[in-house]
Coordinates of C-alpha atoms in Angstrom, one line a residue:
Chain A
M55 CA 11.1 6.2 -44.7
K56 CA 11.1 2.5 -45.1
K57 CA 12.4 2.1 -41.5
R58 CA 9.6 4.3 -40.2
A59 CA 6.9 2.1 -41.9
A60 CA 8.5 -1.0 -40.7
F61 CA 8.7 0.4 -37.1
L62 CA 5.1 1.4 -37.2
I63 CA 3.9 -2.0 -38.5
G64 CA 6.1 -3.9 -36.1
T65 CA 5.1 -1.9 -33.1
G66 CA 1.4 -2.2 -34.1
C67 CA 1.7 -5.9 -34.5
V68 CA 3.5 -6.3 -31.1
L69 CA 0.8 -4.3 -29.4
I70 CA -2.0 -6.3 -31.0
A71 CA -0.3 -9.5 -30.1
V72 CA 0.2 -8.4 -26.5
S73 CA -3.4 -7.2 -26.1
A74 CA -4.6 -10.5 -27.7
S75 CA -2.6 -12.5 -25.3
L76 CA -3.8 -10.4 -22.4
A77 CA -7.4 -10.9 -23.6
V78 CA -6.9 -14.6 -23.8
N79 CA -5.3 -14.6 -20.3
N80 CA -8.3 -12.7 -19.0
Q81 CA -10.7 -15.1 -20.6
L82 CA -8.8 -18.1 -19.2
E83 CA -8.7 -16.6 -15.8
S84 CA -12.4 -15.9 -16.0
L85 CA -13.2 -19.4 -17.1
K86 CA -11.0 -20.8 -14.3
A87 CA -12.8 -18.6 -11.8
E88 CA -16.1 -19.7 -13.0
K89 CA -15.1 -23.4 -12.8
S90 CA -13.7 -22.9 -9.3
A91 CA -16.8 -21.2 -8.2
E92 CA -19.0 -23.9 -9.6
L93 CA -17.0 -26.7 -7.9
L94 CA -16.9 -24.8 -4.6
T95 CA -20.6 -24.1 -4.8
E96 CA -21.3 -27.8 -5.3
A97 CA -18.9 -28.7 -2.5
F98 CA -20.5 -26.1 -0.2
I99 CA -24.0 -27.4 -1.0
S100 CA -23.0 -31.0 -0.5
R101 CA -21.6 -30.1 3.0
T102 CA -24.7 -28.3 4.1
T103 CA -27.3 -30.5 5.6
V104 CA -30.5 -28.5 4.9
F105 CA -29.2 -26.7 1.9
E106 CA -30.5 -28.4 -1.1
T107 CA -33.6 -26.3 -1.1
S108 CA -32.1 -23.0 -0.3
V109 CA -30.4 -22.8 -3.7
T110 CA -33.8 -22.9 -5.3
E111 CA -34.6 -19.5 -3.9
M112 CA -32.3 -18.1 -6.6
T113 CA -35.5 -18.0 -8.6
N114 CA -37.2 -16.0 -5.9
E115 CA -39.5 -18.9 -5.1
P116 CA -40.8 -19.1 -1.6
V117 CA -38.3 -20.7 0.7
P118 CA -39.3 -24.2 1.8
E119 CA -40.3 -24.7 5.3
I120 CA -37.3 -26.7 6.2
I121 CA -35.2 -23.6 6.1
A122 CA -37.8 -21.5 7.9
D123 CA -37.9 -23.5 11.0
N124 CA -35.3 -21.4 12.9
E125 CA -37.4 -21.5 15.9
I126 CA -37.1 -25.2 16.5
R127 CA -33.4 -25.3 16.1
G128 CA -31.4 -26.0 19.2
A129 CA -28.6 -23.8 20.4
D130 CA -26.1 -26.2 19.1
E131 CA -27.5 -26.1 15.7
Q132 CA -27.6 -22.4 15.7
A133 CA -24.0 -22.3 16.8
S134 CA -22.9 -24.8 14.2
A135 CA -24.8 -22.8 11.5
K136 CA -22.4 -20.0 12.2
K137 CA -19.3 -22.1 11.7
P138 CA -17.9 -21.9 8.2
I139 CA -17.7 -24.9 6.0
I140 CA -14.2 -26.0 5.2
I141 CA -13.4 -27.0 1.7
D142 CA -9.9 -27.8 0.6
G143 CA -8.6 -26.0 3.7
Q144 CA -10.6 -22.9 3.0
E145 CA -13.3 -21.6 5.2
F146 CA -16.6 -20.6 3.5
I147 CA -19.1 -18.6 5.5
G148 CA -22.0 -18.9 3.2
L149 CA -23.5 -18.8 -0.2
L150 CA -24.3 -15.5 -1.8
S151 CA -27.0 -15.5 -4.5
I152 CA -28.2 -12.7 -6.6
P153 CA -31.3 -14.0 -8.4
S154 CA -31.5 -11.2 -10.9
L155 CA -28.0 -11.9 -12.2
G156 CA -28.3 -15.7 -11.8
V157 CA -25.2 -15.7 -9.7
S158 CA -24.7 -18.0 -6.8
L159 CA -21.2 -18.1 -5.1
P160 CA -19.7 -19.3 -1.9
V161 CA -18.0 -16.6 0.2
N162 CA -14.6 -17.2 1.6
N163 CA -14.0 -16.2 5.2
D164 CA -10.5 -15.0 4.4
I165 CA -9.3 -12.7 1.7
S166 CA -6.3 -12.6 -0.5
Y167 CA -5.6 -12.2 -4.2
P168 CA -5.3 -15.9 -4.9
L169 CA -8.6 -16.5 -3.0
L170 CA -10.3 -13.8 -4.9
K171 CA -9.5 -15.6 -8.1
M172 CA -11.7 -18.4 -6.9
T173 CA -14.6 -17.0 -5.1
P174 CA -15.8 -13.8 -3.5
C175 CA -14.2 -13.1 -0.1
R176 CA -15.3 -11.5 3.1
Y177 CA -13.6 -8.1 3.3
F178 CA -15.1 -6.9 6.5
G179 CA -17.8 -7.4 9.0
S180 CA -20.2 -10.2 9.6
V181 CA -23.8 -11.2 9.1
D182 CA -24.6 -11.0 12.7
S183 CA -23.3 -7.5 13.1
D184 CA -25.1 -6.4 9.9
S185 CA -21.9 -5.1 8.5
L186 CA -20.8 -7.8 6.0
I187 CA -18.8 -6.5 3.1
I188 CA -17.9 -8.9 0.3
A189 CA -15.3 -8.3 -2.4
A190 CA -15.1 -10.2 -5.6
H191 CA -13.4 -9.9 -9.0
N192 CA -15.3 -8.5 -11.9
Y193 CA -15.4 -11.7 -13.8
N194 CA -18.8 -12.1 -15.4
S195 CA -19.4 -15.2 -13.2
H196 CA -18.6 -13.3 -10.1
F197 CA -19.4 -9.6 -9.6
G198 CA -18.8 -8.5 -13.1
K199 CA -22.5 -7.5 -13.6
I200 CA -23.3 -6.0 -10.2
G201 CA -23.3 -2.6 -11.8
M202 CA -26.5 -3.6 -13.5
L203 CA -28.3 -4.2 -10.3
K204 CA -31.1 -1.9 -9.4
P205 CA -32.5 -0.7 -6.1
G206 CA -35.1 -3.2 -4.9
D207 CA -33.3 -6.3 -6.3
R208 CA -32.8 -9.0 -3.8
V209 CA -29.6 -10.6 -2.6
N210 CA -29.6 -13.7 -0.4
F211 CA -27.0 -14.9 1.9
T212 CA -27.3 -18.5 3.1
N213 CA -24.9 -19.6 5.9
A214 CA -23.5 -23.0 6.5
G215 CA -26.5 -24.1 8.4
G216 CA -29.0 -23.1 5.7
L217 CA -30.1 -20.0 7.4
I218 CA -31.0 -17.4 4.8
E219 CA -30.7 -13.7 5.2
T220 CA -32.5 -11.7 2.5
Y221 CA -31.3 -8.2 1.6
A222 CA -32.7 -5.6 -0.7
I223 CA -30.4 -3.4 -2.8
A224 CA -30.7 0.2 -1.7
E225 CA -28.1 1.9 -3.9
V226 CA -25.4 1.2 -6.4
L227 CA -22.6 3.7 -6.4
T228 CA -19.0 4.0 -7.4
L229 CA -16.2 4.7 -4.9
P230 CA -12.6 5.6 -5.5
G231 CA -10.1 2.8 -5.2
D232 CA -8.7 4.2 -2.0
A233 CA -12.0 4.9 -0.3
V234 CA -11.6 2.4 2.5
D235 CA -13.3 4.6 5.1
E236 CA -16.2 5.3 2.7
M237 CA -16.5 1.6 2.2
I238 CA -16.6 0.4 5.8
K239 CA -17.6 3.4 7.9
P240 CA -21.1 4.2 6.8
E241 CA -23.5 2.3 9.1
G242 CA -26.9 1.0 8.2
W243 CA -25.8 -1.2 5.3
A244 CA -26.2 -4.8 6.4
L245 CA -24.5 -6.0 3.3
T246 CA -22.2 -4.4 0.8
L247 CA -20.8 -5.9 -2.4
F248 CA -18.0 -4.4 -4.4
T249 CA -15.8 -5.0 -7.3
C250 CA -13.6 -3.1 -9.7
T251 CA -14.8 -0.9 -12.5
Y252 CA -13.8 -1.6 -16.0
S253 CA -10.7 0.5 -15.6
G254 CA -9.9 -0.9 -12.2
T255 CA -9.4 2.5 -10.6
E256 CA -12.7 2.6 -8.9
R257 CA -15.1 0.2 -7.1
I258 CA -18.7 -0.5 -8.0
T259 CA -20.4 -0.7 -4.7
V260 CA -23.8 -2.2 -4.0
R261 CA -25.3 -1.3 -0.7
C262 CA -28.0 -3.5 0.7
V263 CA -30.4 -3.4 3.7
K264 CA -31.7 -6.4 5.5
E265 CA -35.1 -7.3 4.3
E266 CA -36.1 -10.2 6.4
R267 CA -34.8 -13.3 8.1
I268 CA -36.2 -16.4 6.7
Chain B
M149 CA 29.9 -36.6 22.2
K150 CA 30.1 -33.1 20.8
N151 CA 26.6 -33.5 19.4
I152 CA 25.2 -34.7 22.7
H153 CA 26.8 -31.8 24.5
R154 CA 25.4 -29.5 21.9
A155 CA 21.9 -30.9 22.2
I156 CA 22.0 -30.7 26.0
A157 CA 23.3 -27.2 25.8
V158 CA 20.5 -26.3 23.5
L159 CA 17.9 -27.8 25.8
T160 CA 19.4 -26.1 28.8
C161 CA 19.4 -22.8 27.0
V162 CA 16.0 -23.2 25.5
I163 CA 14.0 -24.5 28.4
P164 CA 14.5 -21.8 30.9
F165 CA 13.4 -19.2 28.5
I166 CA 10.3 -20.9 27.3
L167 CA 9.0 -22.2 30.5
Y168 CA 6.4 -20.8 32.7
P169 CA 6.6 -20.6 36.4
V170 CA 7.2 -24.1 37.6
G171 CA 7.2 -25.6 41.0
V172 CA 10.6 -27.2 41.1
M173 CA 11.9 -29.9 43.3
A174 CA 15.1 -31.8 43.1
G175 CA 16.0 -32.8 39.5
E176 CA 16.7 -36.3 38.3
E177 CA 19.3 -37.6 35.9
Y178 CA 18.4 -37.5 32.3
D179 CA 16.6 -40.6 31.1
P180 CA 15.8 -40.7 27.4
N181 CA 13.1 -43.3 27.9
R182 CA 11.2 -41.8 30.8
A183 CA 7.8 -40.4 30.2
G184 CA 6.7 -37.2 31.8
S185 CA 3.6 -35.2 32.7
I186 CA 2.4 -31.7 32.6
Q187 CA 0.1 -30.2 35.1
S188 CA -1.2 -26.7 34.5
S189 CA -2.9 -25.0 37.4
V190 CA -4.5 -21.6 37.4
V191 CA -4.2 -20.3 40.9
D192 CA -4.9 -17.1 42.8
A193 CA -1.5 -15.5 43.5
R194 CA -2.8 -14.0 46.7
T195 CA -4.2 -17.2 48.3
G196 CA -2.7 -20.0 46.2
D197 CA -6.2 -21.3 45.8
P198 CA -7.0 -22.8 42.4
I199 CA -9.4 -20.8 40.3
D200 CA -12.1 -22.9 38.9
H201 CA -12.5 -21.6 35.4
D202 CA -14.0 -24.5 33.4
A203 CA -11.7 -24.4 30.4
D204 CA -10.6 -26.8 27.8
V205 CA -6.9 -27.2 27.5
M206 CA -5.1 -28.6 24.4
L207 CA -1.6 -29.8 24.2
Y208 CA 0.3 -29.8 20.9
M209 CA 3.6 -31.5 20.6
I210 CA 5.9 -29.2 18.7
A211 CA 9.3 -30.9 18.9
A212 CA 10.7 -34.2 20.1
P213 CA 14.2 -35.5 20.9
D214 CA 15.6 -37.8 18.2
T215 CA 18.4 -40.2 18.9
S216 CA 18.2 -42.2 15.7
K217 CA 21.4 -40.7 14.4
G218 CA 23.3 -41.8 17.4
F219 CA 23.2 -38.6 19.2
L220 CA 20.5 -36.5 20.9
N221 CA 18.9 -34.0 18.6
V222 CA 15.7 -32.0 19.0
N223 CA 13.5 -31.8 15.9
L224 CA 10.2 -30.2 15.0
I225 CA 7.6 -32.8 14.3
G226 CA 4.2 -33.2 12.6
D227 CA 2.6 -30.2 11.1
F228 CA 5.3 -28.1 12.8
A229 CA 8.1 -29.8 11.0
S230 CA 8.1 -27.3 8.2
A231 CA 7.3 -24.3 10.4
D232 CA 9.8 -21.5 10.5
I233 CA 11.0 -22.2 14.0
N234 CA 14.6 -22.2 15.0
L235 CA 15.0 -24.2 18.1
M236 CA 18.7 -23.2 18.2
D237 CA 17.8 -19.6 18.7
I238 CA 15.3 -19.1 21.4
S239 CA 15.0 -16.2 23.7
P240 CA 12.2 -14.6 25.7
E241 CA 11.5 -12.4 22.7
S242 CA 11.5 -15.3 20.2
E243 CA 9.2 -17.4 22.3
A244 CA 6.4 -15.1 21.4
T245 CA 7.2 -15.6 17.8
I246 CA 7.4 -19.3 18.2
V247 CA 4.0 -19.5 19.9
K248 CA 2.6 -17.2 17.2
T249 CA 4.1 -19.4 14.5
C250 CA 2.7 -22.5 16.1
L251 CA -0.8 -21.0 16.3
A252 CA -0.6 -20.0 12.7
V253 CA 0.4 -23.6 11.8
I254 CA -2.5 -25.0 13.9
S255 CA -4.9 -22.6 12.3
E256 CA -3.7 -23.2 8.7
K257 CA -3.3 -27.0 8.9
R258 CA -6.2 -27.6 11.3
T259 CA -3.8 -29.5 13.5
N260 CA -5.5 -31.7 16.0
P261 CA -4.1 -31.5 19.5
D262 CA -2.1 -34.4 20.7
F263 CA -3.9 -34.3 24.0
S264 CA -6.8 -32.4 25.4
G265 CA -8.5 -32.2 28.6
A266 CA -10.9 -30.1 30.7
S267 CA -9.7 -28.0 33.5
Q268 CA -11.2 -29.1 36.7
N269 CA -11.0 -26.9 39.8
G270 CA -8.4 -24.8 38.0
T271 CA -6.1 -27.7 37.1
V272 CA -5.6 -30.0 34.2
H273 CA -3.1 -32.8 34.1
F274 CA -1.6 -34.7 31.2
G275 CA 0.2 -37.8 32.0
D276 CA 2.4 -40.3 30.2
L277 CA 3.8 -37.8 27.8
R278 CA 6.7 -38.3 25.5
Q279 CA 9.6 -36.1 26.0
G280 CA 9.5 -33.0 23.9
L281 CA 8.4 -29.5 23.5
Y282 CA 4.7 -28.8 24.0
L283 CA 2.4 -25.9 23.2
V284 CA -0.3 -25.5 25.8
V285 CA -3.5 -23.7 24.6
Y286 CA -6.4 -22.8 26.7
S287 CA -9.2 -22.9 24.3
G288 CA -12.2 -22.5 26.4
S289 CA -13.4 -19.5 28.2
G290 CA -12.9 -19.1 31.8
K291 CA -15.2 -17.4 34.2
T292 CA -14.5 -16.0 37.6
A293 CA -16.6 -13.9 39.8
E294 CA -14.8 -10.8 38.5
G295 CA -15.0 -11.7 34.8
G296 CA -13.7 -13.9 32.1
L297 CA -10.3 -15.5 32.7
I298 CA -7.9 -15.7 29.8
V299 CA -4.7 -17.7 29.7
S300 CA -2.3 -17.1 26.8
P301 CA -0.8 -20.1 25.0
Y302 CA 2.6 -21.0 26.2
L303 CA 5.4 -23.5 25.7
L304 CA 6.5 -26.2 28.0
S305 CA 9.2 -28.8 27.8
V306 CA 9.3 -32.3 29.1
P307 CA 11.7 -32.8 30.8
M308 CA 12.8 -29.4 32.0
P309 CA 15.9 -28.5 33.9
S310 CA 15.5 -27.9 37.6
V311 CA 16.1 -24.4 38.8
D312 CA 19.5 -25.2 40.2
E313 CA 20.2 -27.1 37.0
D314 CA 21.3 -30.1 38.8
G315 CA 18.9 -32.4 37.1
W316 CA 15.8 -32.8 35.1
L317 CA 12.1 -32.6 36.0
Y318 CA 9.8 -35.0 34.3
D319 CA 6.6 -34.1 36.1
V320 CA 6.2 -30.5 35.2
V321 CA 3.8 -28.3 37.1
S322 CA 3.1 -24.9 35.6
Y323 CA 1.2 -22.0 36.9
P324 CA 0.2 -20.0 33.8
K325 CA -0.3 -16.4 33.9
Y326 CA -3.7 -15.1 33.2
I327 CA -5.6 -11.9 32.8
V328 CA -9.1 -11.2 33.7
Q329 CA -11.5 -9.6 31.4
P330 CA -14.1 -7.8 33.5
T331 CA -17.7 -8.6 33.0
P332 CA -19.3 -5.7 31.4
A333 CA -22.5 -4.4 32.9
P334 CA -25.6 -5.6 31.1
T335 CA -26.5 -2.1 30.1
D336 CA -23.1 -1.5 28.4
I337 CA -24.1 -3.8 25.5
A338 CA -26.9 -2.9 23.2
A339 CA -28.8 -6.1 22.4
P340 CA -31.1 -5.5 19.5
E341 CA -31.5 -9.2 19.0
P342 CA -31.8 -12.0 21.6
M343 CA -28.1 -12.9 21.1
V344 CA -25.6 -10.3 20.0
T345 CA -22.0 -10.6 19.3
V346 CA -20.1 -7.7 20.5
T347 CA -17.2 -7.0 18.2
P348 CA -15.9 -3.5 18.2
R349 CA -15.5 -2.1 14.7
P350 CA -11.8 -2.5 14.0
D351 CA -9.4 -0.1 12.6
A352 CA -8.8 -0.1 8.9
T353 CA -5.2 -0.9 9.4
S354 CA -5.8 -4.1 11.4
I355 CA -4.8 -7.4 10.1
P356 CA -7.5 -9.9 9.4
N357 CA -5.9 -13.2 10.3
P358 CA -7.0 -14.2 13.8
T359 CA -3.6 -15.7 14.6
E360 CA -1.8 -12.7 13.2
A361 CA -3.8 -10.0 14.8
P362 CA -5.4 -11.1 18.0
R363 CA -7.7 -8.5 19.3
P364 CA -6.0 -7.7 22.5
V365 CA -7.8 -8.0 25.7
S366 CA -4.8 -6.5 27.3
T367 CA -2.8 -3.9 25.5
S368 CA 0.6 -5.1 26.8
R369 CA 2.3 -8.4 26.5
P370 CA 1.6 -10.4 29.5
G371 CA 4.7 -11.5 31.2
S372 CA 6.9 -8.9 29.5
G373 CA 7.1 -6.8 32.6
P374 CA 7.8 -7.5 36.2
A375 CA 5.3 -9.4 38.2
S376 CA 2.4 -7.3 39.5
P377 CA 1.9 -7.1 43.2
P378 CA -0.4 -9.8 44.5
D379 CA -3.3 -7.4 45.0
A380 CA -3.3 -6.7 41.3
V381 CA -4.7 -10.2 40.7
V382 CA -8.1 -10.3 39.2
Q383 CA -8.0 -6.6 38.7
P384 CA -10.2 -5.7 35.8
D385 CA -8.0 -2.9 34.4
V386 CA -4.7 -4.5 34.9
D387 CA -2.5 -4.3 31.9
D388 CA 0.1 -6.9 32.6
A389 CA -0.7 -10.5 33.5
E390 CA -0.1 -11.4 37.0
T391 CA 2.3 -13.9 38.1
N392 CA 0.1 -16.6 39.5
A393 CA 2.5 -19.0 41.1
P394 CA 1.9 -19.6 44.7
A395 CA 4.2 -18.0 47.2
G396 CA 7.4 -19.9 47.6
V397 CA 7.4 -21.4 44.2
P398 CA 10.5 -20.5 42.2
L399 CA 9.7 -18.7 39.0
I400 CA 11.1 -19.1 35.6
T401 CA 9.3 -16.6 33.5
G402 CA 9.1 -16.4 29.8
A403 CA 7.6 -14.1 27.3
L404 CA 4.1 -14.5 26.2
I405 CA 2.1 -13.4 23.3
Q406 CA -1.2 -11.6 23.5
P407 CA -4.1 -13.7 24.1
P408 CA -6.1 -15.1 21.2
I409 CA -9.2 -13.4 20.1
Y410 CA -12.2 -13.7 22.3
N411 CA -15.7 -12.9 21.5
I412 CA -17.8 -11.5 24.2
E413 CA -21.4 -12.7 23.8
Q414 CA -24.2 -11.5 25.9
S415 CA -27.7 -12.8 26.0
A416 CA -30.4 -10.3 26.2
N417 CA -32.3 -12.5 28.6
T418 CA -29.5 -12.9 31.0
P419 CA -26.7 -10.7 32.3
E420 CA -24.4 -13.6 32.0
T421 CA -21.4 -12.9 29.8
V422 CA -19.7 -15.6 28.0
I423 CA -16.2 -15.3 26.5
T424 CA -15.5 -17.7 23.8
Q425 CA -12.3 -18.1 22.0
T426 CA -12.0 -17.7 18.3
P427 CA -11.9 -19.2 15.7
D428 CA -15.5 -18.1 15.6
P429 CA -16.3 -17.6 12.0
D430 CA -18.8 -14.9 12.5
I431 CA -16.7 -12.4 14.2
A432 CA -16.0 -9.2 12.3
I433 CA -12.9 -9.2 10.4
E434 CA -10.9 -6.1 9.5
P435 CA -10.1 -4.8 6.0
A436 CA -7.0 -6.5 4.9
A437 CA -3.8 -4.6 5.1
P438 CA -1.5 -6.9 3.3
P439 CA -1.5 -7.9 0.5
F440 CA -3.6 -5.0 -0.6
G441 CA -1.5 -2.3 0.9
A442 CA -3.7 0.0 2.9
P443 CA -5.2 2.3 2.4
D444 CA -6.4 1.0 -0.9
L445 CA -9.3 -1.3 -1.5
P446 CA -8.4 -4.7 -3.0
Q447 CA -7.8 -4.6 -6.7
T448 CA -10.6 -6.8 -8.1
G449 CA -10.4 -6.0 -11.8
L450 CA -9.2 -7.9 -14.8
N451 CA -6.7 -6.1 -17.1
R452 CA -9.4 -5.1 -19.5
L453 CA -8.6 -1.5 -20.2
P454 CA -5.0 -2.2 -21.3
V455 CA -6.4 -4.7 -23.8
V456 CA -8.6 -2.1 -25.4
I457 CA -5.9 0.6 -25.3
M458 CA -3.2 -1.6 -26.7
S459 CA -5.4 -3.2 -29.4
V460 CA -6.6 0.2 -30.6
L461 CA -3.1 1.7 -30.5
G462 CA -1.7 -1.4 -32.3
C463 CA -4.3 -1.1 -35.0
V464 CA -3.6 2.6 -35.5
L465 CA 0.1 2.0 -35.7
L466 CA -0.3 -0.9 -38.1
L467 CA -2.6 1.2 -40.3
L468 CA -0.2 4.1 -40.3
G469 CA 2.6 1.8 -41.1
L470 CA 0.7 0.3 -44.0
I471 CA -0.3 3.7 -45.3
D472 CA 3.3 4.9 -45.0
S473 CA 4.5 1.8 -46.8
S474 CA 1.9 2.0 -49.6
G475 CA 2.6 5.8 -50.0
K476 CA 6.3 5.0 -50.7
R477 CA 5.4 2.4 -53.2
D478 CA 3.1 4.9 -55.0
L479 CA 5.9 7.4 -55.0
K480 CA 8.3 4.9 -56.6
Q481 CA 5.8 4.0 -59.3

């Protein structure tokens, strides 16, 4: 009888300790990701010539004219705007901002688990082909709150040249973890964001349509 | 002496496999101090005429001979020094891997070319080159009347052994193989916007890294098969690259890798098609296979659920243990 009590207490303590350490690890990872995203965002902004103002549109303020003068840009500038910004050897294609969540994050051109721990990554597609799919971890500073988005909310994507694409959220759904086809095949979604659900078995998916080119 | 013989043997073995068709004259004796040159000419195999394709050509030095230890040795240099390239084990098959590895290094480390030049009238020439192994990369698009011209990256050595192996050639002339991407008819490409990038939606199993998974313009490995007949040159649907050396030039063929990715862009205002070589950041990339292990989507969640489950279970077990323990104490009392 004594042994059973000791076993239960011991096992319970071990489980609590493991879960506590896992929670601490999660928190540290989340903080690290937040810090990385902040630093990379700053670096991204500092390397973008006409970018200072575009970040302000996080508050849904009208975009300043300096960004809106697409027409007067030369072909070279248009081309360079498509080129990613290289920070610490990583290519970033643009800055994703979700004003309603107060999130602004650079998007890596490549994707891997180590990269996902720093910033969202391009999973598929491109802005030009209106098929961009961005994956990110469910840290609170990344896509942890995208499940709270509602249809009609705005999402902005600013490329390296300061060109802003504005999207409107059309639907928020949950897809199974192996639903690659369901994720990439449907057409008509100019931008898709996804991250894991709380359990990690499914993916919260946010489908967006292009609203306007600013 | 053994080392010198070994190094020469390696060079002798290596070079014929990794070289492209080269116009060969009489070889010279080996001179470790002599500089060399590389000339790359894209010519029409039927006529021998150069094909003006207006391309940028970059030269990367991969390996260099080293005599600092008292014997001739060939070492990888620069960004390629740490690359997984075994110069002692080169074959037509491994040449493709070497080129692929080099391109991956260039992509990863943003290696600047040691030399670069524009192809004029189908020919580019690099002079005063140190002895070593070079990677030749045609970065620009090429246009012919029939379509875009694509030259795969390839390896060249300076010097290289002459065909009859009686000496060394320091002024290397190569005739790289090419394939021609036909110009699509303007109506083939929908152009909803003034400028559209045509990037076919890739398969879910494709690999995203441009250097790892080039979108093949040709489905077969150029150079892996026998040379096509001359009339296959500039044939839009040809699978294999043609051998482009002019008639009468001895050939030393080597394996090639598939061409790098090319974007086909077409302006809505003009039927002109421009083929540009990646890295273009705005091309579509495929869903990653590794490291996510298709067919699953990447795992982007923290281990939150286990935390909850373990903490609840731990608390329950702890509570049960305490109750059990206190029950025993009550019984004793």
